[in-house]
Amino acid sequence: EEAATDTGEKKVVIKLSTKFAEEEQTAKSLKRVVEKINERSGGSLELQLYPNGQLPIGKNSMEQVVSGANWISVDGLNFVGDYVPDFNAINGPMLYKNFDEYLAMTQSDLVKNLKDEAAKKGIKVLSLDYLFGFRSMLTDKAVKTPADLNGVKIRVPNSQLYMYTLEAMGANPTPLPFTEVYSGIQQGVVDGLEGSLMTIYGRKMYEVRKNVSLTNHLLGVSAVCISKDVWEGLSENQRTIIQEEFDAGAKYNNDVTVELQKEYRVQLEELGVKFNEVDLPAFNVETAKVFSKFPKWTPGIYDEIQKELKEIRAK
Amino acid sequence: MKNFFRNIEVILGSIAISITVLSVITNVILRYGFGIQFAWIEEVSVGCFIWTVFLGATAAYKDKALIGVEVLTQALPERGRRFLELIIYSFLFVLTATLFYLSYNYTVGSDKITSALEVSYVYINSSIVVSFGLMTFYSLKFLVKDIILFIDEQRSVEKTNLVGKE
Amino acid sequence: MEGFYPIIILFILFFLNIPIAFALMGASMYYFIFVDNVMSMNMIMQRFVTSIESFPYLAVPFFIMVGSVMNYSGISNSLMQMAEVLAGHMAGGLAQVNVVLSMMMGGISGSANADAAMQSKILVPEMRKRGFSAPFSAAVTAASSSVSPVIPPGTNLIIYALIANVSVSKMFLAGYTPGILMTVALMITVHIISKKRGYLPSRDKVASPKEIAIQFINSIWALLIPFGIILGMRFGLFTPTEAGGMAVLFCVIIGTFVYKKLKLRHIPIILRDTVYGTGSVMFLIIGAKVFGYYLTLERIPQSITTFLMDFTDNKFVLLIIINLLLLFIGMFIEGGAALIILAPLLVPAVTSMGIDPIHFGVILIVNIMIGGITPPFGSMMFTTCTIVGVKLDEFVKEIIPFIVALMIVLIVLTYSAPIAMFIPNLMG
Ligand code: NA
Ligand code: NA
């Protein structure tokens, strides 16, 4: 470690790795957070942001965290789920009606316990609240009920949760690398995709398909994680600064995201994209089955989540 | 049987690449012909591809077929070239041994799991342990051979000098 | 300063004749063991595996295998005969075929390394038989392989479009003009060299229409393979990467049942070729990616870019500097990795100066492709030299005229946006 700084603490350099590109909102929000932390710490902390997957992302970023690197990973919840499987369950299909319900869930005792489990595996979860938006269906024809997805090949990321969810919704889930999605739809390898408005607009997917059906089947959200050992090696003051700024950053990020989603919808409509409401209860019945498909998830986790949700909705 | 062990990398690599090709073809036929899709097929094909790469690289190293830049080597006289080769294989021995050591530690220490099959990465990461392990062994073999040759030459040079004096 | 040591070490290892992949790994390991204090040392091994853990890379073994299968199945012979009828009367006939074939293959595949590997295997042996020197054959193959990723489809075009946030279909359209210009420039270069050296045509006269028709019918199955691949992709039966696997299948079927030349005993040889080829090519790419990881961690590309932006605010001067920078970096880092590192850094800077990001994508990709055939570390250069068995210094002498030709194309593309953007503007 380098020389003492003006606050008298040892200077710590931490790399922050995320898949999001500079122009995407999550990366923009993180840039603000990093700047604020570096400024507030008076030089005792230097967080370096590496967006756009310049450094390892996903599993590999999380592996860096677990191995005790000076590293912060900002990526999907499912990568914490590799270590504590129930993180996948709280972000399972069709649980939340809006962002606020999810944000209340991350404050619940259920999730607090999961964070403790993660800590045992060496992962300090700084935030689960960096929202990216609900995922919808982008297809040729409007989707109203599960029957409308019968035989329709939908691109999914190479993940079991997505495979089961889309299968439950009636579609033929087809894993494709993201770089092959656009041409894959164009050429008919797949008939459509599922993704957030951010992806549909930002990655120009509206050029190849014109119907968005608002299935909101999964919620795009990032977890911010740091090594537990690195975290405990920081001073009280450094920890406070980091935690407060990531919390404030999440709030800012989500406010902007809500606005952006409205804006993107308007822009997409101007580009000729049609938005369709779907029969949510019909899909919900089907996707509930997904929760029993994972042997690693705690049995009865679905009921527990529903119980928490009931309390959240009652408030 | 002796032949089998001499070509172990190529034989295992051939099996791995066959699985890659067959699984990708099967995937296309299943998807188009039957509308069936398995996420794990891609994972298996990429995993076998990684094994192919490291086994193939090991085989190429064993045959001294990996390419270098031979500007300096060609300018050197015969004995200088031998000496340089000693330096090269000493370096490669240290490098491959280091990579082997780190690969082993990394593989043993990792509890990362794959996306589709959700199995341990050990099945994939072992490829670097095996590859750099074998490369370390071959480096040592090359190095010992070079040292023996170098000493032999040194002796014969001394002998010639003695003969010349008589 | 300590952060720059690996670059110096790299050059030392390189001059000691350490195999390039190991030179890259050795220089990087110095950094990860002695300089870096972000992560534990073991974690660098993660990069060795994950940097190639990507489905699109499967195109490399697939097309190496296609090349090998074509040799034993009678397909290359059949294609060679067709090529000879068409181009045999020109000076440097087979060298011209080499260039044109890369353009046609570009319509099927997107990997320069795969193209270079395949043609090193099927075309170069034929060229050698017809009296072309091995270094010249390798140079033609490497130079023309730079065309195939520029012509759509190609993973580089898609990756750039995603990073720069532009339309993939527009980016695809933008690839045709540079691809064709590069082909023409390379054909002119081949013509001039062949005239000078007396690389003879392999036939006396231009073939008659009747002769061409007869040969066409004889070669119809071989010629149908590229069409099968194109149609399969057009109708969505398979993705560009999967197309490589399907090409293997087509070649095996045609070689076994139509030409009846492919036998069971060929299979171990084909597999052996594929394992060796894949191992040596990909091992280099791993070396480049591990070294690229060091560059990223030290933010070296960024420092260079920032330095450049401070240097000028003139659009044309900036483009010259970027061209030079990209050529330089392209020599050291594998093309795909260079694209992933540099595009996000350069695109915002150039767009703020009023340069169309699609136009810039064309410049960027052509630049990186030229870097791939330029010493000391061009990746296609290594692919061809490894497979053909040519020494680098011999190769370097032969590649220079081709680099000059491609640089002229690059200058035309850089400074006349209307030419570069003709097709996307017309159809987009
Ligand atoms: Na070629
Ligand atoms: Na192409």
Coordinates of C-alpha atoms in Angstrom, one line a residue, chain B residues 9-10 13-14 17-18 20-21 24-25 27-28 31-32 42 45-46 49-50 52-57 59-61 63 65-70 72-74 84 87-88 91-92 95-96 98-99 102-103 105-106 112 121 124-125 128 132 135, chain C residues 13-20 22 25-26 29 33 41-46 48-50 52-55 57-58 61-62 65 237-239 242 245-246 248-249 271-272 274-276 278-280 282-284 286 382 385-386 390-393:
Chain B
E9 CA -2.3 -34.8 -26.7
V10 CA -3.4 -35.2 -30.3
G13 CA -7.6 -33.2 -28.7
S14 CA -9.1 -35.1 -31.6
I17 CA -12.8 -31.3 -31.3
S18 CA -15.0 -34.1 -32.6
T20 CA -17.3 -29.7 -30.5
V21 CA -18.2 -30.2 -34.2
V24 CA -22.8 -27.8 -33.0
I25 CA -24.2 -29.8 -35.9
N27 CA -27.7 -28.4 -32.2
V28 CA -28.6 -26.9 -35.6
R31 CA -33.3 -26.7 -33.5
Y32 CA -34.4 -26.5 -37.1
E42 CA -23.1 -24.6 -26.4
S45 CA -18.9 -27.4 -27.3
V46 CA -17.0 -24.4 -26.0
F49 CA -12.9 -26.3 -27.8
I50 CA -10.9 -25.0 -24.9
T52 CA -8.6 -28.7 -27.9
V53 CA -6.7 -25.4 -27.9
F54 CA -4.6 -26.3 -24.9
L55 CA -3.9 -29.9 -26.0
G56 CA -3.1 -28.7 -29.5
A57 CA -0.8 -26.0 -28.2
A59 CA 1.4 -30.9 -29.1
A60 CA 2.8 -28.0 -31.1
Y61 CA 5.2 -27.1 -28.3
D63 CA 7.2 -30.7 -31.8
A65 CA 6.3 -25.9 -34.0
L66 CA 5.3 -22.7 -32.2
I67 CA 6.6 -19.8 -34.1
G68 CA 9.2 -17.3 -32.9
V69 CA 11.2 -14.5 -34.6
E70 CA 14.5 -15.7 -35.9
L72 CA 19.0 -12.8 -34.0
T73 CA 19.3 -16.6 -34.1
Q74 CA 20.3 -16.6 -37.7
L84 CA 21.0 -19.1 -27.0
I87 CA 18.8 -19.6 -22.5
I88 CA 15.5 -20.0 -24.3
F91 CA 13.4 -19.3 -19.7
L92 CA 10.6 -21.5 -21.0
L95 CA 7.7 -19.7 -17.4
T96 CA 5.8 -23.0 -18.0
T98 CA 5.2 -20.9 -13.1
L99 CA 2.1 -21.1 -15.2
L102 CA -0.5 -20.8 -10.8
S103 CA -2.9 -22.9 -12.9
N105 CA -3.6 -23.0 -7.5
Y106 CA -6.3 -21.2 -9.5
K112 CA -17.0 -20.9 -10.0
Y121 CA -15.3 -25.0 -13.7
I124 CA -12.7 -26.7 -18.0
N125 CA -9.8 -25.2 -15.9
I128 CA -4.5 -25.4 -18.3
F132 CA 1.2 -26.3 -18.6
M135 CA 4.8 -28.2 -21.2
Chain C
L13 CA 12.0 -12.0 -25.4
F14 CA 11.0 -11.4 -28.9
F15 CA 14.6 -10.9 -30.1
L16 CA 15.7 -13.9 -28.1
N17 CA 13.5 -16.0 -30.4
I18 CA 11.1 -17.1 -27.7
P19 CA 7.9 -18.3 -29.4
I20 CA 5.6 -15.3 -29.7
F22 CA 5.3 -17.3 -24.7
M25 CA 2.7 -14.5 -21.7
G26 CA 6.2 -14.0 -20.2
M29 CA 3.5 -12.6 -16.1
I33 CA 3.7 -11.2 -10.4
M41 CA -1.4 -14.0 -8.7
N42 CA -3.5 -17.2 -9.4
M43 CA -6.3 -15.1 -10.8
I44 CA -4.3 -14.2 -13.9
M45 CA -4.9 -17.8 -15.0
Q46 CA -8.6 -16.9 -15.3
F48 CA -6.0 -17.8 -20.0
V49 CA -9.2 -19.7 -20.1
T50 CA -12.0 -17.1 -20.3
I52 CA -11.2 -17.8 -25.5
E53 CA -14.3 -19.0 -23.8
S54 CA -16.6 -17.6 -26.5
F55 CA -18.8 -19.3 -29.0
Y57 CA -14.2 -18.4 -31.7
L58 CA -15.4 -21.9 -32.7
P61 CA -11.3 -24.8 -35.7
F62 CA -14.3 -25.2 -38.0
M65 CA -11.2 -28.4 -40.4
L237 CA -31.1 -22.3 -40.4
F238 CA -27.9 -21.5 -38.6
T239 CA -25.8 -18.6 -37.2
E242 CA -22.6 -22.5 -36.7
G245 CA -19.8 -26.6 -38.4
M246 CA -22.3 -27.0 -41.2
V248 CA -17.7 -29.3 -42.3
L249 CA -20.8 -31.5 -42.6
L271 CA -8.5 -34.3 -36.8
R272 CA -4.7 -34.1 -36.2
T274 CA -7.3 -29.4 -36.8
V275 CA -5.9 -29.9 -33.3
Y276 CA -2.5 -28.6 -34.3
T278 CA -6.3 -24.6 -33.6
G279 CA -3.8 -25.0 -30.8
S280 CA -1.1 -22.9 -32.3
M282 CA -5.5 -19.8 -30.4
F283 CA -2.5 -20.0 -28.1
L284 CA -1.2 -16.9 -29.8
I286 CA -4.5 -16.1 -25.7
F382 CA 1.4 -15.8 -37.6
C385 CA 3.5 -18.4 -41.3
T386 CA 2.8 -21.2 -38.8
V390 CA 7.6 -19.7 -43.6
K391 CA 10.1 -17.8 -41.5
L392 CA 9.0 -14.3 -40.4
D393 CA 11.8 -12.4 -42.0

